[in-house]
Amino acid sequence: MLQVPERYALFIDNEPVAPLSGDTLPVVDPSDGSTFAQMGRGGGADVDRAVRAARRAFDGSGTEPAAGPWGRLDAVDRGRLLRRWADLIDANREALARIESRDTGKPLGQARADAQALARYFEFYAGATDKLHGQTIPYRHGYTVLTLREPHGVTGHIVPWNYPMQIFGRSVGAALAAGNACVVKPAEDACLSLLEVARLAAEAGFPPGALNIVTGLGGEAGQALAGHPGIDHISFTGSPDTGRRVAQAAATHHCPVTLELGGKSPQLVFADADLEAALPVLVNAIVQNAGQTCSAGSRVLIEAPVYRRVLEMLAGRFAALRVGPGRDDLDLGPLVSQRQQQRVQDFLSQAHADRLEFAAQGTVVEHAPAGGFYQAPVLVAGVPPAHRLAQEEVFGPVLAATPFDDEAQAVAIANGTRYGLVAGIWTRDGARQLRLARQLRAGQVFVNNYGAGGGVELPFGGVGSSGYGREKGFEALYAFTSLKTVALRHG
Ligand code: NAD
């Protein structure tokens, strides 16, 4: 059984190590606002230490590339290690879920699903290590041309606080499977589960330096990682503004970047839709993780003839939602931090001042501790497409409902934000399903479902301010490799 220690170190070369400065940051329990542990405040020098450890694991000490204990490991053996790690995560699933729930505030059931998804990512990528191959290309007479998929070398991973285990799993799982050594910077608001998961990697038998974790502040450890010349690829998941800063820092040494950013994802409900099937999915898409989900379905666009009916059905469900401490495993837990709570309340105050219709809201249970960061889920109706609530990511449990008259208007409203992450279509009309799937500007489109339960196998990523590059599925493996073309002239 994993224990929650009071002091968390960084994780470098398979060892817990204190930051060179000796500084720590408080770890806050969002359910009551108390500090229950301290985490290391890593800085630039710690990042440098972690990058050197990763380089040794990948390159070794000589001049030959990829000759370190991790870099020269056979693909099949990388897969076996990932598989062993997945099994250890599975065996420790409950303990990991409890840590994640306490650290992020999410309901225990949702944290359990995250731990399960983490194991599933490693299982998926474990099976892929020895199936990632190049091609031979028909070329001129007397030549043989082939392509090699090679790991970048050392990859950096900057992770947000909303789904630490899942986002770590999808990005680090694919990077390690492709043969890279990793340096990870978790979010300052939620990092404990990842330190435990790293410890399990050492137990599974990963060589020292293959996986390193530097906790700390974004502007310190994060910025240092993004700009470190020893990093060969950066995978960033977080807000669009930080993503821009990370890409700029990486550009100083021409380091490729994958950006997984925010969203304002719409669900389009047509009058012919199966409303009974749609309703629970529409609600869950904004309530899950208290709306702190990049792919949250935060806008619902409803065809005029059924607008009032759908609104009433949604309102009934919103009114029944309950919010409380993560350990109570209700519909929603607290938001992750006071800052996040303030952000959501600012959006709601503006909606109120603009006289938008507050159609329904859930309840924070009476026994929820006063110091916790609770926010009842809110359904706001009649939101004009240009309103801030329909344009900007709230990152909280606020659903904006907007009516539309016809298909063309629905598409124009859906595509009318700077984001393009996910979209949902609810209709029984097959031709419309395909037409809209093509017309909607998004990295993923779901028809008569939403999110597909996470879908480890499904490539994921955005367009516009939702980012670029793809993670998850087999596609991620290509992103974590560099393609080399070898042309042999043999006559
Ligand atoms: P954030 O951008 O504030 O922080 C994300 C990470 O970046 C954290 O680890 C943080 O410490 C680090 N960071 C902050 N400043 C940095 C800097 N200057 N240089 C390098 N790193 C820095 O985002 P957040 O508030 O933690 O997460 C919420 C955002 O993440 C939302 O916009 C959400 O949509 C997005 N998100 C996107 C996805 C996706 O897959 N597209 C998934 C989850 C979250």
XYZ file of C-alpha atoms and ligand atoms in Angstrom:
535
model
C 0.000 0.000 0.000
C 1.390 3.411 -0.969
C 1.657 5.968 1.822
C 1.430 9.746 1.446
C 4.709 11.084 2.870
C 4.801 14.635 4.159
C 7.688 15.650 1.976
C 8.031 14.839 -1.709
C 11.400 14.969 -3.464
C 12.237 15.214 -7.163
C 12.922 11.921 -8.970
C 16.192 11.701 -10.893
C 18.213 8.607 -11.864
C 15.654 6.375 -10.120
C 16.240 8.143 -6.786
C 14.276 10.671 -4.757
C 16.517 13.760 -4.569
C 15.991 17.100 -2.833
C 16.089 20.215 -5.050
C 19.537 21.853 -5.003
C 18.036 24.965 -3.404
C 16.372 22.899 -0.646
C 13.174 24.917 -1.276
C 9.705 23.399 -1.118
C 6.155 24.331 -2.126
C 2.968 23.540 -0.188
C 0.647 20.772 -1.400
C -2.920 21.912 -0.759
C -6.008 19.727 -0.274
C -8.739 21.405 -2.401
C -11.497 19.874 -0.261
C -10.651 22.075 2.754
C -7.788 24.366 1.703
C -5.320 22.804 4.168
C -1.648 22.080 3.408
C -0.967 18.359 3.882
C 2.486 17.885 2.338
C 5.454 19.711 0.813
C 6.849 19.168 -2.676
C 10.274 20.051 -4.035
C 10.613 23.428 -5.750
C 12.938 22.389 -8.538
C 14.746 25.069 -10.545
C 16.962 25.391 -13.607
C 19.896 23.556 -11.997
C 17.640 20.600 -11.106
C 16.287 20.473 -14.649
C 19.863 20.426 -15.889
C 20.638 17.524 -13.557
C 17.593 15.619 -14.828
C 18.455 16.267 -18.493
C 21.999 14.999 -17.919
C 20.633 11.852 -16.278
C 18.322 11.282 -19.243
C 21.166 11.874 -21.724
C 23.332 9.306 -19.914
C 20.486 6.781 -20.050
C 19.960 7.419 -23.756
C 23.441 8.153 -25.087
C 25.742 6.636 -22.452
C 29.070 8.299 -21.813
C 30.707 7.689 -25.189
C 30.350 9.487 -28.494
C 28.163 6.867 -30.173
C 24.496 7.981 -30.090
C 21.849 5.865 -28.396
C 24.466 3.682 -26.711
C 23.306 4.185 -23.114
C 21.557 1.500 -21.095
C 18.143 2.793 -22.215
C 19.101 3.858 -25.734
C 20.443 0.448 -26.730
C 17.650 -1.616 -25.222
C 15.832 -3.800 -27.758
C 12.331 -2.645 -28.690
C 10.784 -5.826 -27.314
C 12.472 -5.257 -23.953
C 11.179 -1.686 -23.790
C 7.734 -3.158 -24.305
C 8.237 -5.703 -21.522
C 9.250 -2.943 -19.106
C 6.207 -0.872 -20.009
C 4.004 -3.921 -19.529
C 5.513 -4.617 -16.078
C 4.966 -0.960 -15.159
C 1.327 -1.182 -16.271
C 0.849 -4.234 -14.037
C 2.371 -2.431 -11.043
C 0.101 0.558 -11.622
C -2.844 -1.772 -11.813
C -1.828 -3.440 -8.553
C -1.539 -0.011 -6.867
C -4.594 1.476 -8.567
C -6.608 2.193 -5.432
C -3.733 3.902 -3.605
C -2.880 6.016 -6.664
C -6.530 7.023 -7.016
C -6.681 8.127 -3.372
C -3.552 10.255 -3.755
C -4.875 11.801 -6.976
C -8.275 12.505 -5.440
C -6.726 14.247 -2.412
C -4.264 16.239 -4.520
C -6.679 17.392 -7.261
C -10.033 17.227 -5.433
C -11.595 14.942 -8.052
C -14.177 12.368 -6.906
C -12.617 9.005 -6.056
C -14.458 7.172 -8.836
C -13.034 9.574 -11.434
C -9.536 9.211 -9.948
C -9.894 5.424 -10.137
C -10.777 5.741 -13.824
C -7.643 7.886 -14.329
C -5.407 5.254 -12.695
C -6.965 2.585 -14.872
C -6.427 4.713 -17.981
C -2.771 5.222 -17.031
C -2.205 1.457 -16.865
C -4.065 1.087 -20.152
C -1.798 3.652 -21.885
C 1.284 1.681 -20.877
C -0.367 -1.579 -21.905
C -1.221 -0.130 -25.321
C 2.254 1.317 -25.916
C 3.952 -1.813 -24.506
C 2.415 -3.744 -27.394
C 3.527 -1.156 -29.934
C 7.283 -0.941 -29.290
C 8.234 -3.711 -31.742
C 5.641 -2.724 -34.360
C 6.957 0.740 -35.101
C 8.843 0.408 -38.352
C 9.940 2.353 -41.392
C 9.413 1.681 -45.088
C 11.292 0.780 -48.223
C 10.675 3.241 -51.023
C 10.761 2.318 -54.732
C 13.400 4.564 -56.308
C 15.715 4.563 -59.319
C 17.419 1.457 -60.692
C 20.425 0.496 -58.605
C 19.137 2.048 -55.375
C 17.506 0.732 -52.240
C 15.898 3.432 -50.105
C 14.591 2.866 -46.642
C 13.285 4.988 -43.790
C 14.232 4.530 -40.136
C 12.068 5.726 -37.273
C 14.474 6.843 -34.587
C 13.724 8.268 -31.135
C 14.394 11.996 -30.752
C 16.645 11.287 -27.777
C 15.596 13.141 -24.636
C 12.014 14.405 -24.542
C 10.545 16.984 -22.166
C 6.947 16.683 -20.920
C 5.074 19.540 -19.243
C 1.878 18.299 -17.615
C -1.154 20.236 -16.257
C -3.007 19.530 -13.015
C -6.394 18.400 -14.301
C -5.569 14.802 -15.305
C -1.975 14.267 -14.157
C -1.972 10.484 -14.534
C -3.797 10.335 -17.867
C -1.773 13.076 -19.517
C 1.495 11.659 -18.190
C 0.432 8.232 -19.476
C -0.388 9.308 -22.996
C 2.709 11.397 -23.511
C 5.416 9.591 -21.511
C 4.054 6.153 -22.469
C 4.413 6.905 -26.169
C 7.783 8.657 -25.764
C 9.346 5.768 -23.834
C 7.834 3.206 -26.208
C 9.532 4.996 -29.099
C 12.828 4.781 -27.206
C 13.246 8.285 -25.775
C 14.424 9.103 -22.246
C 12.067 11.531 -20.491
C 12.182 14.551 -18.202
C 8.774 15.487 -16.803
C 7.603 18.733 -15.177
C 4.256 18.121 -13.452
C 1.949 20.979 -12.458
C 2.546 22.741 -9.143
C -1.106 22.142 -8.213
C -0.991 18.345 -8.616
C 2.148 16.238 -8.824
C 2.029 13.581 -6.094
C 0.611 10.683 -8.115
C 3.331 11.102 -10.751
C 6.109 10.825 -8.172
C 4.575 7.547 -7.005
C 4.199 6.339 -10.583
C 7.888 7.150 -11.214
C 8.853 5.096 -8.175
C 6.910 2.191 -9.690
C 8.899 2.615 -12.929
C 12.110 2.028 -10.979
C 10.492 -1.023 -9.375
C 9.523 -2.319 -12.827
C 13.195 -2.204 -13.828
C 13.599 0.901 -16.000
C 17.283 1.869 -15.981
C 18.274 5.027 -14.041
C 17.675 8.198 -16.051
C 15.066 6.756 -18.447
C 12.384 8.696 -16.538
C 13.037 11.785 -14.410
C 10.616 14.128 -12.676
C 11.307 17.698 -11.633
C 8.476 19.304 -9.670
C 8.307 23.066 -9.282
C 6.799 26.235 -10.662
C 6.002 26.725 -14.329
C 7.995 29.936 -14.638
C 11.041 28.255 -13.082
C 11.352 24.495 -13.715
C 8.898 24.540 -16.652
C 10.549 27.440 -18.441
C 13.994 25.907 -17.836
C 12.885 22.601 -19.343
C 11.318 24.197 -22.428
C 14.490 26.163 -23.153
C 17.070 23.505 -22.245
C 19.370 22.774 -25.213
C 19.679 19.123 -24.146
C 15.995 18.500 -24.861
C 15.162 17.126 -28.330
C 11.343 17.355 -28.240
C 8.831 19.052 -25.946
C 5.327 17.835 -25.336
C 3.270 20.523 -23.616
C -0.284 20.231 -22.315
C -1.809 23.331 -20.763
C -3.211 26.746 -21.566
C -2.770 28.538 -24.913
C -0.749 31.400 -23.376
C 1.730 29.113 -21.659
C 1.881 26.989 -24.805
C 3.028 30.026 -26.751
C 5.774 30.723 -24.189
C 6.911 27.092 -24.270
C 7.045 27.069 -28.083
C 9.062 30.313 -28.052
C 11.548 28.915 -25.513
C 11.886 25.674 -27.499
C 12.393 27.632 -30.724
C 15.623 29.111 -29.325
C 17.253 25.743 -30.026
C 14.917 24.622 -32.847
C 13.292 21.987 -30.684
C 10.075 20.461 -32.092
C 6.977 20.911 -29.937
C 3.594 19.242 -29.557
C 1.018 21.606 -28.067
C -2.149 20.195 -26.481
C -4.041 23.328 -25.415
C -7.533 24.382 -24.390
C -10.948 24.140 -25.975
C -14.474 25.512 -26.131
C -15.960 22.371 -27.546
C -19.545 22.405 -28.890
C -22.163 19.676 -28.939
C -24.795 20.152 -31.668
C -28.239 18.775 -30.822
C -30.663 18.501 -33.754
C -34.415 18.096 -33.415
C -34.261 14.489 -34.701
C -31.699 13.401 -32.074
C -32.275 10.610 -29.581
C -32.584 12.993 -26.636
C -32.758 10.289 -23.982
C -29.372 9.013 -25.152
C -27.905 12.504 -25.533
C -28.884 14.008 -22.175
C -26.641 12.071 -19.773
C -23.705 12.479 -22.166
C -24.255 16.236 -22.541
C -24.259 16.636 -18.761
C -21.286 14.353 -18.099
C -19.207 16.135 -20.750
C -19.215 19.326 -18.660
C -19.510 17.869 -15.172
C -16.679 15.338 -15.345
C -13.691 16.572 -13.321
C -15.821 19.626 -12.419
C -15.495 20.915 -15.989
C -11.701 21.133 -15.677
C -11.241 19.112 -18.839
C -9.664 20.407 -22.048
C -12.239 18.529 -24.108
C -15.204 19.495 -21.877
C -18.384 19.919 -23.916
C -18.809 23.459 -22.599
C -21.225 24.685 -25.300
C -24.483 23.013 -26.246
C -26.075 24.277 -29.472
C -29.724 23.231 -29.751
C -32.011 23.348 -32.808
C -34.826 25.849 -32.221
C -37.854 23.467 -32.296
C -36.476 21.432 -29.354
C -34.556 24.221 -27.604
C -36.937 24.738 -24.667
C -37.547 21.020 -24.219
C -33.835 20.154 -24.149
C -33.161 23.069 -21.814
C -35.790 21.787 -19.369
C -34.375 18.270 -19.512
C -30.869 19.618 -18.898
C -32.093 21.842 -16.064
C -33.679 18.862 -14.329
C -30.403 16.984 -14.412
C -28.287 19.995 -13.350
C -30.540 20.619 -10.339
C -29.916 17.047 -9.136
C -26.093 17.290 -9.263
C -24.217 17.270 -5.951
C -20.781 18.657 -5.145
C -18.621 17.601 -2.189
C -15.197 16.356 -1.087
C -13.519 13.905 -3.490
C -13.632 11.126 -0.877
C -17.477 11.272 -0.905
C -17.404 10.388 -4.610
C -20.341 12.611 -5.597
C -20.967 14.017 -9.084
C -18.337 16.754 -8.672
C -15.462 17.470 -6.300
C -14.034 20.904 -5.496
C -12.088 22.863 -8.093
C -8.338 22.416 -7.863
C -7.433 25.778 -6.307
C -8.755 29.061 -5.028
C -7.417 30.714 -8.176
C -9.509 28.385 -10.339
C -12.575 28.979 -8.164
C -12.144 32.737 -8.542
C -11.788 32.373 -12.309
C -15.089 30.490 -12.603
C -16.862 32.973 -10.337
C -15.619 35.877 -12.464
C -17.207 34.312 -15.560
C -20.477 33.767 -13.699
C -20.526 37.330 -12.296
C -20.162 38.697 -15.799
C -22.916 36.423 -17.139
C -25.111 37.656 -14.298
C -24.300 41.300 -14.986
C -25.133 40.728 -18.664
C -28.522 39.317 -17.589
C -28.036 35.876 -19.109
C -30.552 33.245 -18.036
C -29.312 31.014 -15.187
C -31.483 28.007 -16.021
C -30.379 25.661 -13.220
C -27.640 24.890 -10.800
C -26.527 21.968 -8.629
C -25.894 21.902 -4.879
C -22.784 21.945 -2.715
C -23.474 19.477 0.114
C -23.868 21.022 3.570
C -20.993 19.153 5.181
C -18.439 20.355 2.563
C -15.639 22.058 4.586
C -15.799 25.852 4.468
C -12.189 26.248 3.277
C -12.708 24.040 0.181
C -12.862 25.355 -3.393
C -16.413 24.251 -4.229
C -18.434 25.442 -7.191
C -21.950 24.276 -8.016
C -22.442 23.356 -11.701
C -24.427 25.994 -13.593
C -26.511 25.864 -16.790
C -26.629 29.254 -18.514
C -29.179 29.639 -21.323
C -29.533 31.975 -24.292
C -25.815 32.680 -24.452
C -25.070 34.823 -27.546
C -22.321 33.210 -29.684
C -20.090 36.269 -29.292
C -20.411 36.387 -25.490
C -17.303 35.665 -23.427
C -19.031 32.602 -21.966
C -19.381 31.167 -25.493
C -15.890 32.172 -26.608
C -13.485 31.602 -23.716
C -12.560 28.489 -21.800
C -14.016 28.696 -18.270
C -12.408 25.447 -17.134
C -15.178 24.886 -14.624
C -18.680 23.318 -14.498
C -20.507 25.930 -16.559
C -22.535 24.869 -19.608
C -23.505 27.587 -22.118
C -26.666 26.808 -24.131
C -27.413 28.573 -27.435
C -30.251 27.961 -29.921
C -29.755 27.669 -33.701
C -32.156 27.742 -36.662
C -30.508 25.538 -39.264
C -27.474 23.408 -40.036
C -25.451 26.208 -41.612
C -25.934 28.442 -38.597
C -25.048 25.577 -36.247
C -21.747 25.015 -38.059
C -20.963 28.744 -38.133
C -21.526 29.050 -34.368
C -19.638 25.820 -33.624
C -16.632 26.950 -35.677
C -16.820 30.533 -34.436
C -14.216 30.422 -31.671
C -10.416 30.452 -31.764
C -10.403 26.827 -30.534
C -10.870 23.516 -32.328
C -10.391 20.532 -30.060
C -13.484 18.312 -29.979
C -17.062 18.501 -31.301
C -20.177 16.361 -30.816
C -23.092 15.866 -33.248
C -26.450 14.463 -32.144
C -28.702 13.546 -35.083
C -30.251 10.431 -36.668
C -29.662 11.790 -40.191
C -26.738 9.827 -41.641
C -25.908 12.269 -44.418
C -25.841 15.142 -41.933
C -23.579 13.147 -39.618
C -20.921 12.809 -42.308
C -21.388 16.308 -43.726
C -20.919 17.950 -40.347
C -18.081 15.666 -39.306
C -16.208 17.138 -42.279
C -17.302 20.728 -41.759
C -16.566 21.043 -38.047
C -13.193 22.491 -37.176
C -11.870 20.101 -34.531
C -9.258 17.413 -33.943
C -11.921 14.881 -32.916
C -15.591 14.686 -33.886
C -18.021 12.369 -32.121
C -21.369 11.353 -33.614
C -24.116 10.319 -31.156
C -21.515 9.973 -28.401
C -18.862 12.203 -26.897
C -15.316 11.492 -25.773
C -15.602 7.740 -26.504
C -14.638 6.999 -22.893
C -11.156 8.437 -23.289
C -10.063 6.181 -26.129
C -6.365 5.433 -25.598
C -6.249 4.186 -29.195
C -7.710 7.358 -30.748
C -5.390 10.134 -31.992
C -6.110 13.369 -30.148
C -5.139 17.018 -30.563
C -6.398 20.331 -31.790
C -6.332 23.025 -34.429
C -6.114 26.797 -33.933
C -5.625 27.804 -30.295
C -6.239 24.201 -29.238
C -2.713 23.416 -30.401
C -0.949 21.228 -32.933
C 0.518 17.761 -33.140
C -1.272 14.590 -32.088
C -1.020 12.395 -29.016
C -2.654 9.062 -28.165
C -3.017 6.047 -30.424
C -0.303 4.980 -32.836
C -0.059 8.516 -34.187
C 1.759 9.643 -31.024
C 4.578 7.225 -31.726
C 5.315 9.002 -34.987
C 5.457 12.326 -33.126
C 8.021 10.901 -30.712
C 10.309 9.716 -33.495
C 12.357 11.398 -36.148
C 12.348 9.910 -39.651
C 15.687 9.222 -41.326
C 15.890 8.346 -45.037
C 18.748 6.079 -46.061
C 19.520 5.819 -49.810
C 21.904 3.017 -50.843
C 23.350 2.959 -54.342
C 24.495 -0.536 -55.110
C 24.244 -0.619 -58.905
P -0.936 26.102 -17.477
O -0.618 26.454 -18.873
O -1.022 27.172 -16.468
O 0.113 25.058 -16.906
C 0.412 23.838 -17.560
C 1.798 23.404 -17.177
O 2.724 24.366 -17.686
C 2.060 23.323 -15.669
O 2.918 22.230 -15.399
C 2.787 24.631 -15.389
O 3.630 24.554 -14.263
C 3.599 24.785 -16.652
N 4.027 26.162 -16.938
C 3.450 27.323 -16.539
N 4.156 28.384 -16.999
C 5.183 27.877 -17.722
C 6.237 28.452 -18.478
N 6.392 29.768 -18.577
N 7.092 27.620 -19.109
C 6.935 26.276 -19.044
N 5.972 25.682 -18.346
C 5.099 26.459 -17.688
O -2.289 25.285 -17.573
P -3.141 24.671 -16.387
O -3.913 25.763 -15.725
O -2.280 23.793 -15.540
O -4.118 23.697 -17.195
C -5.305 24.141 -17.738
C -5.180 24.315 -19.238
O -4.657 23.134 -19.821
C -6.517 24.546 -19.905
O -6.384 25.528 -20.892
C -6.813 23.188 -20.535
O -7.706 23.209 -21.612
C -5.457 22.755 -20.949
N -5.420 21.302 -21.146
C -5.326 20.816 -22.419
C -5.346 19.431 -22.645
C -5.259 18.851 -24.031
O -4.993 17.673 -24.155
N -5.491 19.618 -25.092
C -5.452 18.564 -21.564
C -5.531 19.088 -20.285
C -5.514 20.472 -20.084
